[in-house]
DNA sequence: GTCTATATAAAGATAGAC
DNA sequence: GTCTATCTTTATATAGAC
């Protein structure tokens, strides 16, 4: 694996495990067996590593949102958005868990702020034309469930598929008024 | 207000706004107009401030859990636990938001680890005797909704009561199988 | 109870050798 | 592409004066 990629892998691991602000470039470098200076060759700043990390996932989420924006605002559309979003999360579970559990630290970083905007647009996609507060709250609950539901995977689910199905079922009910 | 209390107020504000690891004692001291050394007079370490901050809320949550443990494991008990928990969160919304949005940073701090254990015990209280994965997930969704639901307060709710009612209603449905 | 002064360690970042 | 060496800033924390 190339160094740049290894930095991103180990950085995500440390960011998710210890927190963004609590992780130093020294730790990242040590894990790989290179020096801090070598990290700076591949990334201009620490924030830049985070940017790289969130870039791919961000683009994929944007694609879902774009697709949703072109569809009629029906429960069926909301369902399909949930399906696509849940599938993406399943692929990038670690990134999403990191984003979910480090909101405060990310608020003042460009990449984090962009993620928050994205979540806002996703939220809008998951509500009807004239939503009441209850509907907005259900949409939020659906997003939170998709983000954090995988917490239960190890202890309470026997397979990824079982976990994924359970998450998708609950999120779907939440955005289609079946509650 | 006494200095010790002012430190806790400003610390919570900064921790919630910028993150725990991203907040320095210097910043806390500056906000109050005292020096770092003065902060060290009132608290032995930075973690100690956090401990003080979570102590009161932690005890109150423990009381709810204790009460719940003495009750039969019925949907009615779950409902009452949700009611009591939602009410506590409403009082200490800022602390709870901080806890919810800084999970990673708190994982390796005593006070934070204790909070996570508490959440585990609360989770158990909100499920039946032989829960399936779907039920566990609904209980998790209920907790997440209570923790993060207040995010919608400013933009989408006209009053604290309206917000509180909406959160309580959704959380109640989630733990009583009405979904 | 709050201060000055300082110790000590570690952070992010850069310059330039190899 | 990775290193050594170094800069600058900031962090947590302590000792001791007032």
JSON list of N, CA and C in Angstrom, two decimals, chain A residues 104-150:
[
{"chain": "A", "resi": 104, "resn": "UNK", "atom": "N", "xyz": [-18.76, 17.81, 17.37]},
{"chain": "A", "resi": 104, "resn": "UNK", "atom": "CA", "xyz": [-18.29, 19.08, 17.91]},
{"chain": "A", "resi": 104, "resn": "UNK", "atom": "C", "xyz": [-16.90, 19.42, 17.38]},
{"chain": "A", "resi": 105, "resn": "UNK", "atom": "N", "xyz": [-16.00, 18.46, 17.42]},
{"chain": "A", "resi": 105, "resn": "UNK", "atom": "CA", "xyz": [-14.64, 18.71, 16.97]},
{"chain": "A", "resi": 105, "resn": "UNK", "atom": "C", "xyz": [-14.62, 19.09, 15.49]},
{"chain": "A", "resi": 106, "resn": "UNK", "atom": "N", "xyz": [-15.58, 18.56, 14.73]},
{"chain": "A", "resi": 106, "resn": "UNK", "atom": "CA", "xyz": [-15.56, 18.78, 13.28]},
{"chain": "A", "resi": 106, "resn": "UNK", "atom": "C", "xyz": [-16.26, 20.07, 12.88]},
{"chain": "A", "resi": 107, "resn": "UNK", "atom": "N", "xyz": [-17.01, 20.64, 13.81]},
{"chain": "A", "resi": 107, "resn": "UNK", "atom": "CA", "xyz": [-17.83, 21.80, 13.44]},
{"chain": "A", "resi": 107, "resn": "UNK", "atom": "C", "xyz": [-16.99, 22.94, 12.92]},
{"chain": "A", "resi": 108, "resn": "UNK", "atom": "N", "xyz": [-15.77, 23.08, 13.45]},
{"chain": "A", "resi": 108, "resn": "UNK", "atom": "CA", "xyz": [-14.95, 24.24, 13.08]},
{"chain": "A", "resi": 108, "resn": "UNK", "atom": "C", "xyz": [-13.88, 23.90, 12.05]},
{"chain": "A", "resi": 109, "resn": "UNK", "atom": "N", "xyz": [-14.06, 22.75, 11.41]},
{"chain": "A", "resi": 109, "resn": "UNK", "atom": "CA", "xyz": [-13.14, 22.38, 10.35]},
{"chain": "A", "resi": 109, "resn": "UNK", "atom": "C", "xyz": [-13.93, 22.31, 9.05]},
{"chain": "A", "resi": 110, "resn": "UNK", "atom": "N", "xyz": [-13.34, 22.81, 7.98]},
{"chain": "A", "resi": 110, "resn": "UNK", "atom": "CA", "xyz": [-14.05, 22.89, 6.70]},
{"chain": "A", "resi": 110, "resn": "UNK", "atom": "C", "xyz": [-14.76, 21.59, 6.34]},
{"chain": "A", "resi": 111, "resn": "UNK", "atom": "N", "xyz": [-14.00, 20.51, 6.36]},
{"chain": "A", "resi": 111, "resn": "UNK", "atom": "CA", "xyz": [-14.56, 19.23, 5.95]},
{"chain": "A", "resi": 111, "resn": "UNK", "atom": "C", "xyz": [-15.75, 18.84, 6.83]},
{"chain": "A", "resi": 112, "resn": "UNK", "atom": "N", "xyz": [-15.65, 19.16, 8.11]},
{"chain": "A", "resi": 112, "resn": "UNK", "atom": "CA", "xyz": [-16.72, 18.84, 9.03]},
{"chain": "A", "resi": 112, "resn": "UNK", "atom": "C", "xyz": [-17.94, 19.70, 8.80]},
{"chain": "A", "resi": 113, "resn": "UNK", "atom": "N", "xyz": [-17.71, 20.98, 8.55]},
{"chain": "A", "resi": 113, "resn": "UNK", "atom": "CA", "xyz": [-18.82, 21.89, 8.30]},
{"chain": "A", "resi": 113, "resn": "UNK", "atom": "C", "xyz": [-19.58, 21.46, 7.05]},
{"chain": "A", "resi": 114, "resn": "UNK", "atom": "N", "xyz": [-18.84, 21.03, 6.05]},
{"chain": "A", "resi": 114, "resn": "UNK", "atom": "CA", "xyz": [-19.48, 20.56, 4.81]},
{"chain": "A", "resi": 114, "resn": "UNK", "atom": "C", "xyz": [-20.35, 19.34, 5.09]},
{"chain": "A", "resi": 115, "resn": "UNK", "atom": "N", "xyz": [-19.85, 18.46, 5.95]},
{"chain": "A", "resi": 115, "resn": "UNK", "atom": "CA", "xyz": [-20.64, 17.28, 6.31]},
{"chain": "A", "resi": 115, "resn": "UNK", "atom": "C", "xyz": [-21.94, 17.69, 6.98]},
{"chain": "A", "resi": 116, "resn": "UNK", "atom": "N", "xyz": [-21.88, 18.67, 7.86]},
{"chain": "A", "resi": 116, "resn": "UNK", "atom": "CA", "xyz": [-23.08, 19.12, 8.55]},
{"chain": "A", "resi": 116, "resn": "UNK", "atom": "C", "xyz": [-24.10, 19.70, 7.56]},
{"chain": "A", "resi": 117, "resn": "UNK", "atom": "N", "xyz": [-23.60, 20.45, 6.58]},
{"chain": "A", "resi": 117, "resn": "UNK", "atom": "CA", "xyz": [-24.50, 20.98, 5.55]},
{"chain": "A", "resi": 117, "resn": "UNK", "atom": "C", "xyz": [-25.20, 19.85, 4.80]},
{"chain": "A", "resi": 118, "resn": "UNK", "atom": "N", "xyz": [-24.37, 18.86, 4.46]},
{"chain": "A", "resi": 118, "resn": "UNK", "atom": "CA", "xyz": [-24.91, 17.69, 3.77]},
{"chain": "A", "resi": 118, "resn": "UNK", "atom": "C", "xyz": [-26.04, 17.06, 4.57]},
{"chain": "A", "resi": 119, "resn": "UNK", "atom": "N", "xyz": [-25.81, 16.89, 5.85]},
{"chain": "A", "resi": 119, "resn": "UNK", "atom": "CA", "xyz": [-26.83, 16.28, 6.71]},
{"chain": "A", "resi": 119, "resn": "UNK", "atom": "C", "xyz": [-28.10, 17.13, 6.69]},
{"chain": "A", "resi": 120, "resn": "UNK", "atom": "N", "xyz": [-27.93, 18.44, 6.62]},
{"chain": "A", "resi": 120, "resn": "UNK", "atom": "CA", "xyz": [-29.09, 19.32, 6.54]},
{"chain": "A", "resi": 120, "resn": "UNK", "atom": "C", "xyz": [-29.89, 19.07, 5.28]},
{"chain": "A", "resi": 121, "resn": "UNK", "atom": "N", "xyz": [-29.17, 18.95, 4.16]},
{"chain": "A", "resi": 121, "resn": "UNK", "atom": "CA", "xyz": [-29.87, 18.72, 2.88]},
{"chain": "A", "resi": 121, "resn": "UNK", "atom": "C", "xyz": [-30.52, 17.35, 2.85]},
{"chain": "A", "resi": 122, "resn": "UNK", "atom": "N", "xyz": [-29.83, 16.37, 3.45]},
{"chain": "A", "resi": 122, "resn": "UNK", "atom": "CA", "xyz": [-30.41, 15.02, 3.52]},
{"chain": "A", "resi": 122, "resn": "UNK", "atom": "C", "xyz": [-31.69, 15.05, 4.37]},
{"chain": "A", "resi": 123, "resn": "UNK", "atom": "N", "xyz": [-31.63, 15.78, 5.45]},
{"chain": "A", "resi": 123, "resn": "UNK", "atom": "CA", "xyz": [-32.79, 15.91, 6.33]},
{"chain": "A", "resi": 123, "resn": "UNK", "atom": "C", "xyz": [-33.99, 16.44, 5.55]},
{"chain": "A", "resi": 124, "resn": "UNK", "atom": "N", "xyz": [-33.75, 17.48, 4.76]},
{"chain": "A", "resi": 124, "resn": "UNK", "atom": "CA", "xyz": [-34.83, 18.08, 3.95]},
{"chain": "A", "resi": 124, "resn": "UNK", "atom": "C", "xyz": [-35.42, 17.05, 3.00]},
{"chain": "A", "resi": 125, "resn": "UNK", "atom": "N", "xyz": [-34.54, 16.22, 2.44]},
{"chain": "A", "resi": 125, "resn": "UNK", "atom": "CA", "xyz": [-35.00, 15.19, 1.49]},
{"chain": "A", "resi": 125, "resn": "UNK", "atom": "C", "xyz": [-35.93, 14.18, 2.15]},
{"chain": "A", "resi": 126, "resn": "UNK", "atom": "N", "xyz": [-35.77, 14.02, 3.45]},
{"chain": "A", "resi": 126, "resn": "UNK", "atom": "CA", "xyz": [-36.51, 12.95, 4.13]},
{"chain": "A", "resi": 126, "resn": "UNK", "atom": "C", "xyz": [-37.80, 13.44, 4.79]},
{"chain": "A", "resi": 127, "resn": "UNK", "atom": "N", "xyz": [-38.20, 14.65, 4.46]},
{"chain": "A", "resi": 127, "resn": "UNK", "atom": "CA", "xyz": [-39.47, 15.16, 4.99]},
{"chain": "A", "resi": 127, "resn": "UNK", "atom": "C", "xyz": [-40.37, 15.58, 3.84]},
{"chain": "A", "resi": 128, "resn": "UNK", "atom": "N", "xyz": [-41.66, 15.68, 4.11]},
{"chain": "A", "resi": 128, "resn": "UNK", "atom": "CA", "xyz": [-42.62, 16.06, 3.09]},
{"chain": "A", "resi": 128, "resn": "UNK", "atom": "C", "xyz": [-42.56, 17.55, 2.78]},
{"chain": "A", "resi": 129, "resn": "UNK", "atom": "N", "xyz": [-43.47, 17.99, 1.91]},
{"chain": "A", "resi": 129, "resn": "UNK", "atom": "CA", "xyz": [-43.48, 19.39, 1.46]},
{"chain": "A", "resi": 129, "resn": "UNK", "atom": "C", "xyz": [-43.78, 20.35, 2.61]},
{"chain": "A", "resi": 130, "resn": "UNK", "atom": "N", "xyz": [-44.75, 19.97, 3.43]},
{"chain": "A", "resi": 130, "resn": "UNK", "atom": "CA", "xyz": [-45.11, 20.82, 4.56]},
{"chain": "A", "resi": 130, "resn": "UNK", "atom": "C", "xyz": [-45.05, 20.01, 5.86]},
{"chain": "A", "resi": 131, "resn": "UNK", "atom": "N", "xyz": [-43.81, 19.76, 6.29]},
{"chain": "A", "resi": 131, "resn": "UNK", "atom": "CA", "xyz": [-43.63, 18.86, 7.43]},
{"chain": "A", "resi": 131, "resn": "UNK", "atom": "C", "xyz": [-43.98, 19.55, 8.75]},
{"chain": "A", "resi": 132, "resn": "UNK", "atom": "N", "xyz": [-44.54, 18.76, 9.65]},
{"chain": "A", "resi": 132, "resn": "UNK", "atom": "CA", "xyz": [-44.68, 19.29, 11.01]},
{"chain": "A", "resi": 132, "resn": "UNK", "atom": "C", "xyz": [-43.46, 18.85, 11.81]},
{"chain": "A", "resi": 133, "resn": "UNK", "atom": "N", "xyz": [-43.39, 19.30, 13.03]},
{"chain": "A", "resi": 133, "resn": "UNK", "atom": "CA", "xyz": [-42.22, 19.00, 13.86]},
{"chain": "A", "resi": 133, "resn": "UNK", "atom": "C", "xyz": [-42.03, 17.50, 14.05]},
{"chain": "A", "resi": 134, "resn": "UNK", "atom": "N", "xyz": [-43.15, 16.79, 14.24]},
{"chain": "A", "resi": 134, "resn": "UNK", "atom": "CA", "xyz": [-43.05, 15.34, 14.46]},
{"chain": "A", "resi": 134, "resn": "UNK", "atom": "C", "xyz": [-42.39, 14.65, 13.27]},
{"chain": "A", "resi": 135, "resn": "UNK", "atom": "N", "xyz": [-42.75, 15.12, 12.06]},
{"chain": "A", "resi": 135, "resn": "UNK", "atom": "CA", "xyz": [-42.17, 14.51, 10.86]},
{"chain": "A", "resi": 135, "resn": "UNK", "atom": "C", "xyz": [-40.68, 14.82, 10.75]},
{"chain": "A", "resi": 136, "resn": "UNK", "atom": "N", "xyz": [-40.33, 16.04, 11.06]},
{"chain": "A", "resi": 136, "resn": "UNK", "atom": "CA", "xyz": [-38.91, 16.41, 11.04]},
{"chain": "A", "resi": 136, "resn": "UNK", "atom": "C", "xyz": [-38.13, 15.57, 12.04]},
{"chain": "A", "resi": 137, "resn": "UNK", "atom": "N", "xyz": [-38.72, 15.36, 13.18]},
{"chain": "A", "resi": 137, "resn": "UNK", "atom": "CA", "xyz": [-38.04, 14.58, 14.23]},
{"chain": "A", "resi": 137, "resn": "UNK", "atom": "C", "xyz": [-37.88, 13.12, 13.79]},
{"chain": "A", "resi": 138, "resn": "UNK", "atom": "N", "xyz": [-38.89, 12.59, 13.13]},
{"chain": "A", "resi": 138, "resn": "UNK", "atom": "CA", "xyz": [-38.77, 11.21, 12.65]},
{"chain": "A", "resi": 138, "resn": "UNK", "atom": "C", "xyz": [-37.65, 11.09, 11.62]},
{"chain": "A", "resi": 139, "resn": "UNK", "atom": "N", "xyz": [-37.53, 12.10, 10.75]},
{"chain": "A", "resi": 139, "resn": "UNK", "atom": "CA", "xyz": [-36.46, 12.08, 9.75]},
{"chain": "A", "resi": 139, "resn": "UNK", "atom": "C", "xyz": [-35.09, 12.13, 10.44]},
{"chain": "A", "resi": 140, "resn": "UNK", "atom": "N", "xyz": [-34.99, 12.97, 11.45]},
{"chain": "A", "resi": 140, "resn": "UNK", "atom": "CA", "xyz": [-33.73, 13.04, 12.21]},
{"chain": "A", "resi": 140, "resn": "UNK", "atom": "C", "xyz": [-33.42, 11.70, 12.86]},
{"chain": "A", "resi": 141, "resn": "UNK", "atom": "N", "xyz": [-34.44, 11.10, 13.46]},
{"chain": "A", "resi": 141, "resn": "UNK", "atom": "CA", "xyz": [-34.26, 9.81, 14.12]},
{"chain": "A", "resi": 141, "resn": "UNK", "atom": "C", "xyz": [-33.79, 8.75, 13.11]},
{"chain": "A", "resi": 142, "resn": "UNK", "atom": "N", "xyz": [-34.33, 8.84, 11.90]},
{"chain": "A", "resi": 142, "resn": "UNK", "atom": "CA", "xyz": [-33.92, 7.89, 10.86]},
{"chain": "A", "resi": 142, "resn": "UNK", "atom": "C", "xyz": [-32.44, 8.04, 10.55]},
{"chain": "A", "resi": 143, "resn": "UNK", "atom": "N", "xyz": [-31.99, 9.28, 10.39]},
{"chain": "A", "resi": 143, "resn": "UNK", "atom": "CA", "xyz": [-30.58, 9.53, 10.09]},
{"chain": "A", "resi": 143, "resn": "UNK", "atom": "C", "xyz": [-29.70, 9.06, 11.24]},
{"chain": "A", "resi": 144, "resn": "UNK", "atom": "N", "xyz": [-30.08, 9.41, 12.47]},
{"chain": "A", "resi": 144, "resn": "UNK", "atom": "CA", "xyz": [-29.30, 9.00, 13.63]},
{"chain": "A", "resi": 144, "resn": "UNK", "atom": "C", "xyz": [-29.21, 7.49, 13.73]},
{"chain": "A", "resi": 145, "resn": "UNK", "atom": "N", "xyz": [-30.32, 6.83, 13.45]},
{"chain": "A", "resi": 145, "resn": "UNK", "atom": "CA", "xyz": [-30.35, 5.37, 13.51]},
{"chain": "A", "resi": 145, "resn": "UNK", "atom": "C", "xyz": [-29.40, 4.76, 12.48]},
{"chain": "A", "resi": 146, "resn": "UNK", "atom": "N", "xyz": [-29.41, 5.31, 11.28]},
{"chain": "A", "resi": 146, "resn": "UNK", "atom": "CA", "xyz": [-28.50, 4.80, 10.25]},
{"chain": "A", "resi": 146, "resn": "UNK", "atom": "C", "xyz": [-27.05, 5.04, 10.63]},
{"chain": "A", "resi": 147, "resn": "UNK", "atom": "N", "xyz": [-26.77, 6.22, 11.21]},
{"chain": "A", "resi": 147, "resn": "UNK", "atom": "CA", "xyz": [-25.39, 6.53, 11.58]},
{"chain": "A", "resi": 147, "resn": "UNK", "atom": "C", "xyz": [-24.88, 5.67, 12.72]},
{"chain": "A", "resi": 148, "resn": "UNK", "atom": "N", "xyz": [-25.72, 5.52, 13.75]},
{"chain": "A", "resi": 148, "resn": "UNK", "atom": "CA", "xyz": [-25.24, 4.92, 15.01]},
{"chain": "A", "resi": 148, "resn": "UNK", "atom": "C", "xyz": [-25.70, 3.49, 15.21]},
{"chain": "A", "resi": 149, "resn": "UNK", "atom": "N", "xyz": [-26.63, 3.03, 14.36]},
{"chain": "A", "resi": 149, "resn": "UNK", "atom": "CA", "xyz": [-27.18, 1.70, 14.56]},
{"chain": "A", "resi": 149, "resn": "UNK", "atom": "C", "xyz": [-26.13, 0.60, 14.57]},
{"chain": "A", "resi": 150, "resn": "UNK", "atom": "N", "xyz": [-25.08, 0.80, 13.81]},
{"chain": "A", "resi": 150, "resn": "UNK", "atom": "CA", "xyz": [-24.04, -0.24, 13.71]},
{"chain": "A", "resi": 150, "resn": "UNK", "atom": "C", "xyz": [-23.32, -0.46, 15.03]}
]
